[in-house]
XYZ file of C-alpha atoms in Angstrom:
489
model
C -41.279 -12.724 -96.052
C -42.417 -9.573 -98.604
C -42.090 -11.412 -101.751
C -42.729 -8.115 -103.494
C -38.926 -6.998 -102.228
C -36.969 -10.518 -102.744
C -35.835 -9.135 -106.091
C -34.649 -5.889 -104.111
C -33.413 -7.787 -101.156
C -31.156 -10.922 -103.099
C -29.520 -7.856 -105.712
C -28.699 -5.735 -102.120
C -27.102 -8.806 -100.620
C -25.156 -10.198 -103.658
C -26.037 -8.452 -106.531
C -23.405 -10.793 -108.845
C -24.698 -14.437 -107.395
C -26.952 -16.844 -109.968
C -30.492 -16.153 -109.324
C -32.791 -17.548 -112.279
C -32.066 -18.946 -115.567
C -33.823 -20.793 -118.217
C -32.924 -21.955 -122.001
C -31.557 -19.017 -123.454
C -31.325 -16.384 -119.993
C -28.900 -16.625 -117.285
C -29.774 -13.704 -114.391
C -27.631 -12.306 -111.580
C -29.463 -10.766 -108.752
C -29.339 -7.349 -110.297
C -30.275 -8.164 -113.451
C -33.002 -9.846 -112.309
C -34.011 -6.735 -110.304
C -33.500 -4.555 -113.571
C -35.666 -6.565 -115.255
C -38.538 -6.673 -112.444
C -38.539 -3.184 -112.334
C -38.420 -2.747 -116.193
C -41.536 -5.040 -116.227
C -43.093 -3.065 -113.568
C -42.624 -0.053 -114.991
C -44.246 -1.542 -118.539
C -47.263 -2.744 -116.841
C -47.740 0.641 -114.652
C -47.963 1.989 -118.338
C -50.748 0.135 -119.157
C -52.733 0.942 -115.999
C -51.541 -1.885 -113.695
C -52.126 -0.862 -110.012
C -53.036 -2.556 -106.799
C -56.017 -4.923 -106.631
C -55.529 -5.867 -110.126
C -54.706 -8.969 -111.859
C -52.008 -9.564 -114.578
C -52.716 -12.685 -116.808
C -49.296 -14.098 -117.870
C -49.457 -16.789 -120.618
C -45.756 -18.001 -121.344
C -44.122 -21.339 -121.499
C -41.584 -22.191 -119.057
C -39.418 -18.943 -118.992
C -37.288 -16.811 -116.873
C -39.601 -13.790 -117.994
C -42.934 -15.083 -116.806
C -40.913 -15.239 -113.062
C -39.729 -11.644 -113.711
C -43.236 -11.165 -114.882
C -45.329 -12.534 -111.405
C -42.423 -10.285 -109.300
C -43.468 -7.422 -111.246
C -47.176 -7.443 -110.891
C -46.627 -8.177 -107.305
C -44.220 -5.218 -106.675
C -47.158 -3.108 -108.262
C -49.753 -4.839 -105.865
C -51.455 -6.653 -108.214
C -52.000 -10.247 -108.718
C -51.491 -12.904 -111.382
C -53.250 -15.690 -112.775
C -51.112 -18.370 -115.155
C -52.554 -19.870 -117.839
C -51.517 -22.682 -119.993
C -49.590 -21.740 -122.681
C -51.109 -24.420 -125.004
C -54.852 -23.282 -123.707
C -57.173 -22.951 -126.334
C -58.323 -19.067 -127.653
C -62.099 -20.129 -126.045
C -60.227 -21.738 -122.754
C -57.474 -18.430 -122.391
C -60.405 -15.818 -123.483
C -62.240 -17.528 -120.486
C -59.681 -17.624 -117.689
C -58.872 -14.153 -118.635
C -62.711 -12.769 -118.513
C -63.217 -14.541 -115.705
C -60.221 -13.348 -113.620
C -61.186 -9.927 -114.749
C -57.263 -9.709 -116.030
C -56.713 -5.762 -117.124
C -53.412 -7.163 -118.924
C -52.505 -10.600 -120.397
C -48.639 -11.136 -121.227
C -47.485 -13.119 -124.345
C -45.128 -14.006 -126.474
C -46.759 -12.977 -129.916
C -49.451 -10.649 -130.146
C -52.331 -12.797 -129.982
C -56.234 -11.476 -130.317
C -58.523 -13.589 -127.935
C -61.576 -11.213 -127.881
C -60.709 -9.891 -124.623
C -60.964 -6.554 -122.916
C -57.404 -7.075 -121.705
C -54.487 -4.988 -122.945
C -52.192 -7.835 -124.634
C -48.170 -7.354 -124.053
C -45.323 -9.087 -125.161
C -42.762 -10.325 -123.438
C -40.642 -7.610 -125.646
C -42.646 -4.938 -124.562
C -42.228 -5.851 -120.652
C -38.431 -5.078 -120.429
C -38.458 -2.076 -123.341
C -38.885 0.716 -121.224
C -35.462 2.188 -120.358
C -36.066 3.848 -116.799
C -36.127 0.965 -114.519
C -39.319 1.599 -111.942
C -38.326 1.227 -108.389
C -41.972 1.823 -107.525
C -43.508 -0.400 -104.905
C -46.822 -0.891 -103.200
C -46.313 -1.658 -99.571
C -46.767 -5.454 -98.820
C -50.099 -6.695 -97.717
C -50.440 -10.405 -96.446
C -53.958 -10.387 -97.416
C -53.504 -9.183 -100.603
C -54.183 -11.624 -103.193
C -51.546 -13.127 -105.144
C -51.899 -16.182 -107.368
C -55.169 -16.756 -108.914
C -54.667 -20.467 -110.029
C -57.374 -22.198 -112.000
C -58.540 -25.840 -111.588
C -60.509 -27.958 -113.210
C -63.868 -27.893 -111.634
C -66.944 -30.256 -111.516
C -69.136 -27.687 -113.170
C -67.843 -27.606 -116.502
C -65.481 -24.418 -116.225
C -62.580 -24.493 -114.404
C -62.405 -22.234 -111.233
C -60.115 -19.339 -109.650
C -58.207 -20.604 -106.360
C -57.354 -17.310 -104.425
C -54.150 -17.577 -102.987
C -52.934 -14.462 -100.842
C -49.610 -13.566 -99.985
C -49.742 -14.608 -96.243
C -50.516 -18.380 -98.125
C -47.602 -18.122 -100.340
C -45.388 -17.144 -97.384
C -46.588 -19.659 -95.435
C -46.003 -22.386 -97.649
C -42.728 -20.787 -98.730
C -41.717 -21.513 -95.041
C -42.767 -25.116 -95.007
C -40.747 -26.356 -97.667
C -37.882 -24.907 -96.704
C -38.115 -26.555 -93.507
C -38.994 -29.489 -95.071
C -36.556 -29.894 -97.259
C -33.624 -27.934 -95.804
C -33.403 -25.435 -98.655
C -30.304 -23.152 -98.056
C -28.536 -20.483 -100.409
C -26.644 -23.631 -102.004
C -29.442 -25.415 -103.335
C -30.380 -24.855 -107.222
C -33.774 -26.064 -108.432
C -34.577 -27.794 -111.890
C -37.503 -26.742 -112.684
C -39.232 -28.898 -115.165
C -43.175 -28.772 -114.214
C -45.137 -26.154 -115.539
C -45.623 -22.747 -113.921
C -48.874 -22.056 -114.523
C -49.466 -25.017 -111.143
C -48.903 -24.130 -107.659
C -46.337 -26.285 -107.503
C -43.975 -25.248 -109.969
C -44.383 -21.540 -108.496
C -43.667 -22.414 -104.457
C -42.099 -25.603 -104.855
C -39.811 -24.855 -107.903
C -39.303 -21.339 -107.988
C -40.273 -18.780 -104.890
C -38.939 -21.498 -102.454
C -35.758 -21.692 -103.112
C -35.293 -17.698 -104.338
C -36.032 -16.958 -100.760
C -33.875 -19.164 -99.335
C -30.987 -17.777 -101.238
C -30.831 -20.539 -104.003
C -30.893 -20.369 -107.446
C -33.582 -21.654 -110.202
C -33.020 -22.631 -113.604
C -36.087 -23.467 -115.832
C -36.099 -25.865 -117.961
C -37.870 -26.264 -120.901
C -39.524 -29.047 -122.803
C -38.899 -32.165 -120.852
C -37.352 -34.165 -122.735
C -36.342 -37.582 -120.890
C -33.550 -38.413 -122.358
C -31.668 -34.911 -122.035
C -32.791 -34.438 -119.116
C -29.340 -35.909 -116.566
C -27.304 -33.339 -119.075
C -28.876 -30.602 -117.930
C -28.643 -32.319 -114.220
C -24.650 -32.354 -114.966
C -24.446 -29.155 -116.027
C -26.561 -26.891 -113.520
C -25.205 -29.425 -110.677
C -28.856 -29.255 -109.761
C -29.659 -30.061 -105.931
C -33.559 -31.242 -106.428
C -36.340 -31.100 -108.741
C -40.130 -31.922 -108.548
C -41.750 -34.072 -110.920
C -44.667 -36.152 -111.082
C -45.165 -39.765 -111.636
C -44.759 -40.073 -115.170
C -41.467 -38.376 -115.616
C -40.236 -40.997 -113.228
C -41.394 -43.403 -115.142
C -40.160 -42.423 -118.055
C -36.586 -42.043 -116.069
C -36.404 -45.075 -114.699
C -36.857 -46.933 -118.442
C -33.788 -44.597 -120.436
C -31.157 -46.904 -121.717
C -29.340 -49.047 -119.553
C -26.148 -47.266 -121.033
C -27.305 -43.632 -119.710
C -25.220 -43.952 -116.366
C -25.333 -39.821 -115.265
C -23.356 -37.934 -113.037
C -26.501 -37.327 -110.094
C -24.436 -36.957 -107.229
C -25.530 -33.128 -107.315
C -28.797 -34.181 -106.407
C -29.569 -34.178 -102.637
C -33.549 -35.375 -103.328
C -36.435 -35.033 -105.659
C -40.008 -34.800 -105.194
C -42.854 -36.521 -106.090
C -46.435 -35.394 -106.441
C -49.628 -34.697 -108.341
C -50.726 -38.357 -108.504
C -49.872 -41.568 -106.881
C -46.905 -43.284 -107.875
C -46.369 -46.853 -108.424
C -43.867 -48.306 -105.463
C -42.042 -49.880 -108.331
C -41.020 -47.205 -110.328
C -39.960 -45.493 -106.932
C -38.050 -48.074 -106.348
C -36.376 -48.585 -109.945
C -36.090 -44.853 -110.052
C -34.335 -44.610 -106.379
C -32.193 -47.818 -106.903
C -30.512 -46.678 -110.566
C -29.655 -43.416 -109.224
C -29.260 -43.449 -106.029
C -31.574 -40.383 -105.585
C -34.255 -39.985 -102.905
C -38.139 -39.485 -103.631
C -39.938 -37.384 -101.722
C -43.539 -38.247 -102.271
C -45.903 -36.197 -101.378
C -49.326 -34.492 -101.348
C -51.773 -31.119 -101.461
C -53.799 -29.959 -103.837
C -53.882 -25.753 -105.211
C -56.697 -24.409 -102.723
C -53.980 -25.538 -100.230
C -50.796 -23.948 -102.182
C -48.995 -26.800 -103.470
C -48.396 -29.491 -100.505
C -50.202 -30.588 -97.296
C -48.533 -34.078 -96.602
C -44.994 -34.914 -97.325
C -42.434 -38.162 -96.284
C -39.929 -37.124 -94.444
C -36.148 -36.033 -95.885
C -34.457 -37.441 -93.104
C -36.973 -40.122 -91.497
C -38.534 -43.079 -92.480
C -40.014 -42.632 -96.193
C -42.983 -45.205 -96.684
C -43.689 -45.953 -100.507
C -47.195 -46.098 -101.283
C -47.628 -43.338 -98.524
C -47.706 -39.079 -98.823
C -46.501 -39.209 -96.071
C -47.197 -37.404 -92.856
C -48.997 -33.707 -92.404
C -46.799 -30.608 -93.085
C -45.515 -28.657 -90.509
C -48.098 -25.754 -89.259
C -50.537 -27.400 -90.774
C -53.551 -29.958 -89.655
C -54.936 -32.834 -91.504
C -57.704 -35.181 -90.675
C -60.243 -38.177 -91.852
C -63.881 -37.412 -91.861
C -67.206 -38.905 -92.731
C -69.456 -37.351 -95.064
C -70.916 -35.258 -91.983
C -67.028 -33.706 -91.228
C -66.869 -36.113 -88.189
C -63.531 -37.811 -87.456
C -63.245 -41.157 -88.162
C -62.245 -43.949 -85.957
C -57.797 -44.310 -86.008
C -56.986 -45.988 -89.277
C -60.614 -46.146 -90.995
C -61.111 -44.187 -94.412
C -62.669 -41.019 -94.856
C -62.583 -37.728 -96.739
C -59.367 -36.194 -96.337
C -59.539 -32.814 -94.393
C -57.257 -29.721 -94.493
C -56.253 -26.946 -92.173
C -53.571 -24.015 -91.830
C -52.315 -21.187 -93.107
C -52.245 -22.817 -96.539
C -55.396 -23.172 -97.541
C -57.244 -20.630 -100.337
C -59.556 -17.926 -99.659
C -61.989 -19.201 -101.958
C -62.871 -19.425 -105.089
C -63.234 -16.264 -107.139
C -66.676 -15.348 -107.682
C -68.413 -18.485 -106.213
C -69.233 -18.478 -102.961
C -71.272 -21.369 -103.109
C -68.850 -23.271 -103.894
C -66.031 -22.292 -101.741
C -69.213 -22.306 -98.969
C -68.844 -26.248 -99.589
C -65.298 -26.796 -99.753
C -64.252 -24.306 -96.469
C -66.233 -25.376 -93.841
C -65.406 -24.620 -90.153
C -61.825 -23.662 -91.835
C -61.172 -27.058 -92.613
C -61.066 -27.781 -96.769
C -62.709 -30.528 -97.875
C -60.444 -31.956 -100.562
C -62.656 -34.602 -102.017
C -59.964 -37.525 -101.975
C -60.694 -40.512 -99.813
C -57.616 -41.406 -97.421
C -56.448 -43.058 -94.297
C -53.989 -42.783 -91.693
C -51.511 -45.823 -91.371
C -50.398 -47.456 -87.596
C -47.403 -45.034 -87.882
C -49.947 -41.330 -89.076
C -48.499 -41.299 -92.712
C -51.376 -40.392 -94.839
C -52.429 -43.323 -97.563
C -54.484 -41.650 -100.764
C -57.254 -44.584 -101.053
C -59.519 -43.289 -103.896
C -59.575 -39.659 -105.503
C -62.150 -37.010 -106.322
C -65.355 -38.845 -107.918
C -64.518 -39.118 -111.710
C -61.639 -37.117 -111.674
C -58.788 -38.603 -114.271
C -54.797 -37.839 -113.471
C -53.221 -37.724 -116.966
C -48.869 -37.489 -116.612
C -50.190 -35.013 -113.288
C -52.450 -33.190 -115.005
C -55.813 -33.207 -113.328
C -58.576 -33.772 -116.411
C -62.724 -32.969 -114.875
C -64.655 -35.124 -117.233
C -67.695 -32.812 -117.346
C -65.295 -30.188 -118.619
C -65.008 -31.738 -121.560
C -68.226 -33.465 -121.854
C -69.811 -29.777 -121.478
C -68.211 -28.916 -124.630
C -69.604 -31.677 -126.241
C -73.121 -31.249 -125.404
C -72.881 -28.011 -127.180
C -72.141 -29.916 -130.428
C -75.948 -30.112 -132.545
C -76.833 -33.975 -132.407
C -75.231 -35.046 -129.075
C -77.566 -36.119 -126.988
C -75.256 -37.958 -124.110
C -71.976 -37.998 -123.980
C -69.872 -39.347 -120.643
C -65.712 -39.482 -120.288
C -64.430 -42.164 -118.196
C -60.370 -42.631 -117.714
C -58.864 -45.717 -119.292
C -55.382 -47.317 -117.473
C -52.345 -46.108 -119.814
C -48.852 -47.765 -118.475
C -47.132 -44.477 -118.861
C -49.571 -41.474 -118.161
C -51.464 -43.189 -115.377
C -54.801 -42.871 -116.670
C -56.275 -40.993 -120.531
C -59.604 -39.723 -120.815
C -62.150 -42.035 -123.465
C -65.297 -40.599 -124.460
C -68.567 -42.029 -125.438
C -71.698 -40.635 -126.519
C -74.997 -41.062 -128.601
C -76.827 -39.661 -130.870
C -79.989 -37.267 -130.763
C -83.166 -39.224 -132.790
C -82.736 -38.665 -136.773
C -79.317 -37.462 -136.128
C -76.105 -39.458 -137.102
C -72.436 -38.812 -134.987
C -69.129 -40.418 -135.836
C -66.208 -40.405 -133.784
C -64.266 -38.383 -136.002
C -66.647 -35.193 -136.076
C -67.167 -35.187 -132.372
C -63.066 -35.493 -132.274
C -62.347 -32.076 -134.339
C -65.329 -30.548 -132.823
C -63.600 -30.664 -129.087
C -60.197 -29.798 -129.907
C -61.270 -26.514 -131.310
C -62.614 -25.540 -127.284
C -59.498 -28.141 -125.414
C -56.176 -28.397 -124.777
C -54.525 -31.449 -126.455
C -54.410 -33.259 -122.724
C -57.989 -32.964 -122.386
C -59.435 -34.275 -125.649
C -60.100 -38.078 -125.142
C -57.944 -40.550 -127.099
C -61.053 -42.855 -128.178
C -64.399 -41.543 -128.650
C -66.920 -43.853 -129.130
C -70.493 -44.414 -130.371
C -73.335 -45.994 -128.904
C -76.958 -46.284 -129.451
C -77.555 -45.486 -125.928
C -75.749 -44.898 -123.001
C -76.307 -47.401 -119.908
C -78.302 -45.994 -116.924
C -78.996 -46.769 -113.240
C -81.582 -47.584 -110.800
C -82.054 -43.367 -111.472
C -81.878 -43.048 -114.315
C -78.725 -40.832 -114.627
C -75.384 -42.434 -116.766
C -73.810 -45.137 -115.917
C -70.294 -44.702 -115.456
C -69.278 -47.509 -113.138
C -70.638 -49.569 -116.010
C -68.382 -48.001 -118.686
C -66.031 -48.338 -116.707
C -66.338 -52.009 -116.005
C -66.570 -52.554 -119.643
C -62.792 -50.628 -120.452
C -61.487 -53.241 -118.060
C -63.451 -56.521 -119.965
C -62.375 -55.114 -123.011
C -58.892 -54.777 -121.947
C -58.692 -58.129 -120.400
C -60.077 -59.840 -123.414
C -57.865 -58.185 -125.966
């Protein structure tokens, strides 16, 4: 597919149609080139060249799209970050991705050995650069980071040849043509607001515009006014969809589907959702070290709530016990994953991609099963993992951060049911002897290292955290006791 020369190749074929808007931007197909090559020629200037990587941290904007095209046409890659990342979280993700340039709105000074540009100084340059380093499937091309069970989150390598690949497997899936326009409301620094959102439906010929900050109650407007054709979201957007005002009838007859994903979704609001507007879900499943999607319900086909639906075209996925054996039809097991999709690796630890890749299967971690009819059904997640409105939260991320505070001397997050986000992290810890922690201190101390989402809601106290037969924490057991205190309040 070249992504590198879709700027080049939409402006050639109709340089005057939409391409990609956002709040305050609308781009044609040559002005999106111009500004591609503009940005190119801006980061050339500050050394960019192949094998590099270009950290981009930007809200939701056409420029940080114009920004991942340019790095690409230069042959280098780019790694998103969160634009509400804290200075010790972004100085990290850019250190570790060895980023020679990080893009941002305001000058910002993170301690870094990358150059810093803003998003001013990415179009300034007058001379558009029609520079371009031939394409290379296995070049790589998104370097996404994910939370990771060792405190830090890690690098998912994504190449080109994975991009393209699942490029081509939602566009099947979904029947993406040059009439379909994408609202894009999930964040861009995920997979799936990248392939899903944004490079799927610029290579079939369609149109993106970007929203902003969702905002529930504005959000069938903008519907109305792009005449939108689909949009991704994850389970708590529905949610908060399916309660707006019973007066709020839009106009969604635009709409030919949306998608689900990111967390499991509660057949209700599906249902509430689907039956109020009269617009499809989609629900599926994948995870970043596979690009964005590995299981989906079918567009046209039988859609099974409480499913993800059945394995992607072109790619494979199977049930296995904790050996990598196939399990008998319709028993539970670790879900498997195999195609064209899946990472590299993860950047700089081979270990650890050693134990997820293995025999080119990836070992996601989630516990599923295959129903009578194949359609995958999630029945547990990663061990400990907490989904927060689809953003994946690692407890020993955060609980890493607070065993650097003097005077912890255990400290264990758990997630706690919320009717809205799905789950919310809820910390507790106790003290070191002669030392004395509140829950306040131990709250400012982790939001100066952690994103708002992160930082648990409660943080509680304890003499002593429980233990099992082995003496390590408990967390079954704090667990059990959210749920008695819950059902006794």
């Amino acid at each position: 597919m070249n992504l590198p020369l879709l700027p080049d190749r939409r402006a050639a074929v109709a340089p005057s149609a939409p391409c990609l808007a956002d709040d305050d931007v609308s781009l044609a197909n040559d002005q999106f080139l111009d500004a591609v090559r503009r940005a190119a020629s801006a980061l050339r200037r500050h050394g960019v060249g192949a094998g590099d990587v270009v950290a981009v941290m930007l809200p939701n904007t056409a420029y940080l799209v114009v920004a991942v095209f340019a790095a690409w046409r230069l042959g280098a890659a780019v790694t998103p970050l969160n634009p509400s990342s804290s200075n010790d979280e972004a100085a990290y993700q850019v250190t570790d991705a060895a980023a020679k340039v990080l893009i941002v709105s305001e000058p910002v000074d993170l301690g870094v050995k990358a150059a810093v540009v803003t998003t001013g100084d990415l179009t300034a340059d007058a001379a558009p650069d029609a520079f371009v380093v031939p394409a290379d499937p296995s070049a790589l091309a998104l370097l996404i980071y994910t939370s990771g069970t060792t405190g830090r989150p890690k690098g998912v390598m994504l190449d080109h040849a994975n991009l393209d690949a699942m490029c081509r497997t939602v566009i099947d899936a979904f029947d993406l043509t040059s009439a379909d326009h994408s609202l894009l409301i999930l964040p861009l620094f995920h997979a799936n607001g990248i392939v899903v959102g944004t490079l799927s439906p610029l290579l079939a010929g369609g149109q993106t515009t970007i929203a902003g900050r969702f905002k529930a109650a504005e959000f069938f407007d903008r519907v109305e006014r792009t005449r939108a054709t689909y949009f991704s979201a994850v389970p708590t957007i529905y949610t908060m969809l399916a309660d707006l005002p019973a007066d709020q009838q839009p106009d969604t007859s635009s709409l030919r589907f949306a998608a689900c994903g990111a967390a499991p979704a509660s057949v209700d609001v599906l249902n509430r959702f689907e039956s109020r507007y009269g617009v499809p879900i989609v629900e599926g499943y994948g995870l970043s070290e596979g690009t964005a999607a590995s299981t989906v319900n079918p567009l046209h086909g039988v859609r099974k709530p409480g499913t993800v639906g059945l394995p992607m075209p072109g790619q494979q996925v199977r049930i296995a016990d904790t050996d990598g054996n196939s399990v008998a039809d319709g028993d539970a097991g670790e879900v498997l994953i195999a195609g064209p999709n899946v990472m590299r690796g993860y950047l700089n630890r081979p270990e650890e991609t050693a134990k997820t890749l293995v025999d080119g299967w990836l070992r996601t971690g989630d516990i599923g099963r295959f129903d009578e009819d194949g359609y995958l059904v999630l029945v547990d997640r990663s061990k400990d993992m907490i989904i927060r409105g689809g953003e994946n939260i690692y407890p020993k991320e955060i609980e890493t951060v607070a065993y650097r505070m003097a005077g912890v001397a255990e400290a264990a997050v758990v997630g706690r049911a919320h009717p809205v986000y799905g789950e919310e992290p809820v910390m507790f810890v106790s003290a070191s002897p002669g030392c004395v922690l509140d829950a306040e201190s131990v709250s400012e101390y982790l939001a100066d290292s952690l994103t708002k989402y992160k930082r648990p809601v409660e943080i509680t106290v304890l003499d002593a955290l429980p233990k099992n037969a082995v003496g390590k924490i408990d967390k079954p057991a704090l667990r059990r006791g959210l749920v008695a205190c819950t059902a006794t309040n």
